[in-house]
């Protein structure tokens, strides 16, 4: 568990789901491609991420098509090239998103 008034902490976020529990007991889940969380001494947590996508708004067919394109790009570029590395990062994000949605791409 988290100790009361523990020291501030920064953590890296990998691609995955951030769950937000609201005061009215509603819950929303967002997929984030990465970012950072900042836990303050008063147990407040700030999340900094370039974007968050509500899981229930993801178009699975578009995800599959984008994954296919990124796979073609990865396979059509030289290992070690910038384009190859970029395609591998994109595929990692798509894989994490598909796992969060419990679908295959």
PDB file of C-alpha atoms in Angstrom:
ATOM      1  CA  UNK A   1       0.000   0.000   0.000  1.00  0.00           C
ATOM      2  CA  UNK A   2       0.902   3.660  -0.236  1.00  0.00           C
ATOM      3  CA  UNK A   3       2.037   5.238   2.982  1.00  0.00           C
ATOM      4  CA  UNK A   4       0.391   8.467   4.069  1.00  0.00           C
ATOM      5  CA  UNK A   5       2.487  11.514   3.178  1.00  0.00           C
ATOM      6  CA  UNK A   6       5.132   9.418   1.419  1.00  0.00           C
ATOM      7  CA  UNK A   7       7.720  11.387  -0.596  1.00  0.00           C
ATOM      8  CA  UNK A   8       6.927  12.623  -4.127  1.00  0.00           C
ATOM      9  CA  UNK A   9       7.680  10.110  -6.872  1.00  0.00           C
ATOM     10  CA  UNK A  10       7.888  10.196 -10.683  1.00  0.00           C
ATOM     11  CA  UNK A  11       7.103   7.057 -12.693  1.00  0.00           C
ATOM     12  CA  UNK A  12       7.254   6.385 -16.415  1.00  0.00           C
ATOM     13  CA  UNK A  13       4.035   5.143 -18.015  1.00  0.00           C
ATOM     14  CA  UNK A  14       4.264   2.491 -20.711  1.00  0.00           C
ATOM     15  CA  UNK A  15       1.494   2.158 -23.298  1.00  0.00           C
ATOM     16  CA  UNK A  16      -1.607   0.977 -21.479  1.00  0.00           C
ATOM     17  CA  UNK A  17      -4.814   1.875 -19.681  1.00  0.00           C
ATOM     18  CA  UNK A  18      -5.293   4.665 -17.150  1.00  0.00           C
ATOM     19  CA  UNK A  19      -8.473   4.278 -15.105  1.00  0.00           C
ATOM     20  CA  UNK A  20     -10.052   7.431 -13.708  1.00  0.00           C
ATOM     21  CA  UNK A  21     -12.419   7.044 -10.736  1.00  0.00           C
ATOM     22  CA  UNK A  22     -14.551  10.160 -10.296  1.00  0.00           C
ATOM     23  CA  UNK A  23     -16.058  11.464  -7.066  1.00  0.00           C
ATOM     24  CA  UNK A  24     -19.564  10.597  -8.332  1.00  0.00           C
ATOM     25  CA  UNK A  25     -18.469   6.919  -8.510  1.00  0.00           C
ATOM     26  CA  UNK A  26     -18.326   6.938 -12.313  1.00  0.00           C
ATOM     27  CA  UNK A  27     -15.293   5.375 -13.992  1.00  0.00           C
ATOM     28  CA  UNK A  28     -13.646   6.020 -17.351  1.00  0.00           C
ATOM     29  CA  UNK A  29     -10.756   4.122 -18.937  1.00  0.00           C
ATOM     30  CA  UNK A  30      -8.313   5.769 -21.296  1.00  0.00           C
ATOM     31  CA  UNK A  31      -5.582   4.214 -23.400  1.00  0.00           C
ATOM     32  CA  UNK A  32      -2.358   6.242 -23.231  1.00  0.00           C
ATOM     33  CA  UNK A  33       0.692   5.670 -25.453  1.00  0.00           C
ATOM     34  CA  UNK A  34       3.042   6.522 -22.570  1.00  0.00           C
ATOM     35  CA  UNK A  35       3.925   9.444 -20.357  1.00  0.00           C
ATOM     36  CA  UNK A  36       4.679  10.081 -16.699  1.00  0.00           C
ATOM     37  CA  UNK A  37       2.847  10.057 -13.402  1.00  0.00           C
ATOM     38  CA  UNK A  38       3.769  12.355 -10.536  1.00  0.00           C
ATOM     39  CA  UNK A  39       2.752  11.229  -7.051  1.00  0.00           C
ATOM     40  CA  UNK A  40       2.858  14.078  -4.564  1.00  0.00           C
ATOM     41  CA  UNK A  41       3.416  13.864  -0.801  1.00  0.00           C
ATOM     42  CA  UNK A  42      -0.336  14.367  -0.189  1.00  0.00           C
ATOM     43  CA  UNK A  43      -1.100  11.235  -2.297  1.00  0.00           C
ATOM     44  CA  UNK A  44      -2.420  13.277  -5.235  1.00  0.00           C
ATOM     45  CA  UNK A  45      -1.309  11.854  -8.581  1.00  0.00           C
ATOM     46  CA  UNK A  46      -0.895  13.896 -11.755  1.00  0.00           C
ATOM     47  CA  UNK A  47      -0.648  12.079 -15.091  1.00  0.00           C
ATOM     48  CA  UNK A  48       1.142  13.670 -18.047  1.00  0.00           C
ATOM     49  CA  UNK A  49       0.646  11.974 -21.401  1.00  0.00           C
ATOM     50  CA  UNK A  50       0.571  13.228 -25.013  1.00  0.00           C
ATOM     51  CA  UNK A  51      -2.956  11.881 -25.466  1.00  0.00           C
ATOM     52  CA  UNK A  52      -5.608   9.676 -23.949  1.00  0.00           C
ATOM     53  CA  UNK A  53      -8.225   7.797 -25.940  1.00  0.00           C
ATOM     54  CA  UNK A  54     -11.411   6.546 -24.282  1.00  0.00           C
ATOM     55  CA  UNK A  55     -11.363   2.785 -24.783  1.00  0.00           C
ATOM     56  CA  UNK A  56     -15.004   2.664 -25.816  1.00  0.00           C
ATOM     57  CA  UNK A  57     -14.366   5.043 -28.743  1.00  0.00           C
ATOM     58  CA  UNK A  58     -11.619   3.035 -30.490  1.00  0.00           C
ATOM     59  CA  UNK A  59     -12.448   1.841 -34.013  1.00  0.00           C
ATOM     60  CA  UNK A  60     -11.074  -1.724 -34.010  1.00  0.00           C
ATOM     61  CA  UNK A  61     -11.157  -2.001 -37.824  1.00  0.00           C
ATOM     62  CA  UNK A  62      -9.105   1.192 -38.136  1.00  0.00           C
ATOM     63  CA  UNK A  63      -6.681  -0.157 -35.527  1.00  0.00           C
ATOM     64  CA  UNK A  64      -6.235  -3.358 -37.529  1.00  0.00           C
ATOM     65  CA  UNK A  65      -5.668  -1.422 -40.762  1.00  0.00           C
ATOM     66  CA  UNK A  66      -3.141   0.898 -39.096  1.00  0.00           C
ATOM     67  CA  UNK A  67      -1.339  -2.101 -37.580  1.00  0.00           C
ATOM     68  CA  UNK A  68      -1.077  -3.711 -41.034  1.00  0.00           C
ATOM     69  CA  UNK A  69       0.390  -0.511 -42.499  1.00  0.00           C
ATOM     70  CA  UNK A  70       2.921  -0.175 -39.664  1.00  0.00           C
ATOM     71  CA  UNK A  71       3.928  -3.832 -40.110  1.00  0.00           C
ATOM     72  CA  UNK A  72       4.527  -3.227 -43.836  1.00  0.00           C
ATOM     73  CA  UNK A  73       6.609  -0.151 -43.009  1.00  0.00           C
ATOM     74  CA  UNK A  74       8.667  -2.062 -40.444  1.00  0.00           C
ATOM     75  CA  UNK A  75       9.214  -4.983 -42.810  1.00  0.00           C
ATOM     76  CA  UNK A  76      10.051  -2.684 -45.734  1.00  0.00           C
ATOM     77  CA  UNK A  77      12.743  -0.659 -43.991  1.00  0.00           C
ATOM     78  CA  UNK A  78      16.275  -1.517 -42.983  1.00  0.00           C
ATOM     79  CA  UNK A  79      16.804  -2.644 -39.384  1.00  0.00           C
ATOM     80  CA  UNK A  80      18.579   0.126 -37.510  1.00  0.00           C
ATOM     81  CA  UNK A  81      17.084   2.865 -39.698  1.00  0.00           C
ATOM     82  CA  UNK A  82      15.000   5.671 -38.219  1.00  0.00           C
ATOM     83  CA  UNK A  83      11.928   4.509 -40.170  1.00  0.00           C
ATOM     84  CA  UNK A  84      12.306   0.932 -38.887  1.00  0.00           C
ATOM     85  CA  UNK A  85      12.638   2.127 -35.279  1.00  0.00           C
ATOM     86  CA  UNK A  86       9.605   4.416 -35.609  1.00  0.00           C
ATOM     87  CA  UNK A  87       7.492   1.574 -37.031  1.00  0.00           C
ATOM     88  CA  UNK A  88       8.540  -0.718 -34.145  1.00  0.00           C
ATOM     89  CA  UNK A  89       7.437   1.904 -31.588  1.00  0.00           C
ATOM     90  CA  UNK A  90       4.087   2.354 -33.347  1.00  0.00           C
ATOM     91  CA  UNK A  91       3.563  -1.419 -33.401  1.00  0.00           C
ATOM     92  CA  UNK A  92       4.304  -1.615 -29.662  1.00  0.00           C
ATOM     93  CA  UNK A  93       1.581   0.963 -28.996  1.00  0.00           C
ATOM     94  CA  UNK A  94      -0.899  -0.846 -31.277  1.00  0.00           C
ATOM     95  CA  UNK A  95      -0.130  -4.172 -29.557  1.00  0.00           C
ATOM     96  CA  UNK A  96      -0.771  -2.646 -26.126  1.00  0.00           C
ATOM     97  CA  UNK A  97      -4.002  -1.040 -27.364  1.00  0.00           C
ATOM     98  CA  UNK A  98      -5.241  -4.308 -28.847  1.00  0.00           C
ATOM     99  CA  UNK A  99      -4.478  -6.074 -25.545  1.00  0.00           C
ATOM    100  CA  UNK A 100      -6.396  -3.397 -23.628  1.00  0.00           C
ATOM    101  CA  UNK A 101      -9.359  -3.914 -25.969  1.00  0.00           C
ATOM    102  CA  UNK A 102      -8.985  -7.707 -25.826  1.00  0.00           C
ATOM    103  CA  UNK A 103      -8.877  -7.956 -29.636  1.00  0.00           C
ATOM    104  CA  UNK A 104      -6.308  -9.310 -32.072  1.00  0.00           C
ATOM    105  CA  UNK A 105      -4.738  -7.160 -34.774  1.00  0.00           C
TER     106      UNK A 105
END
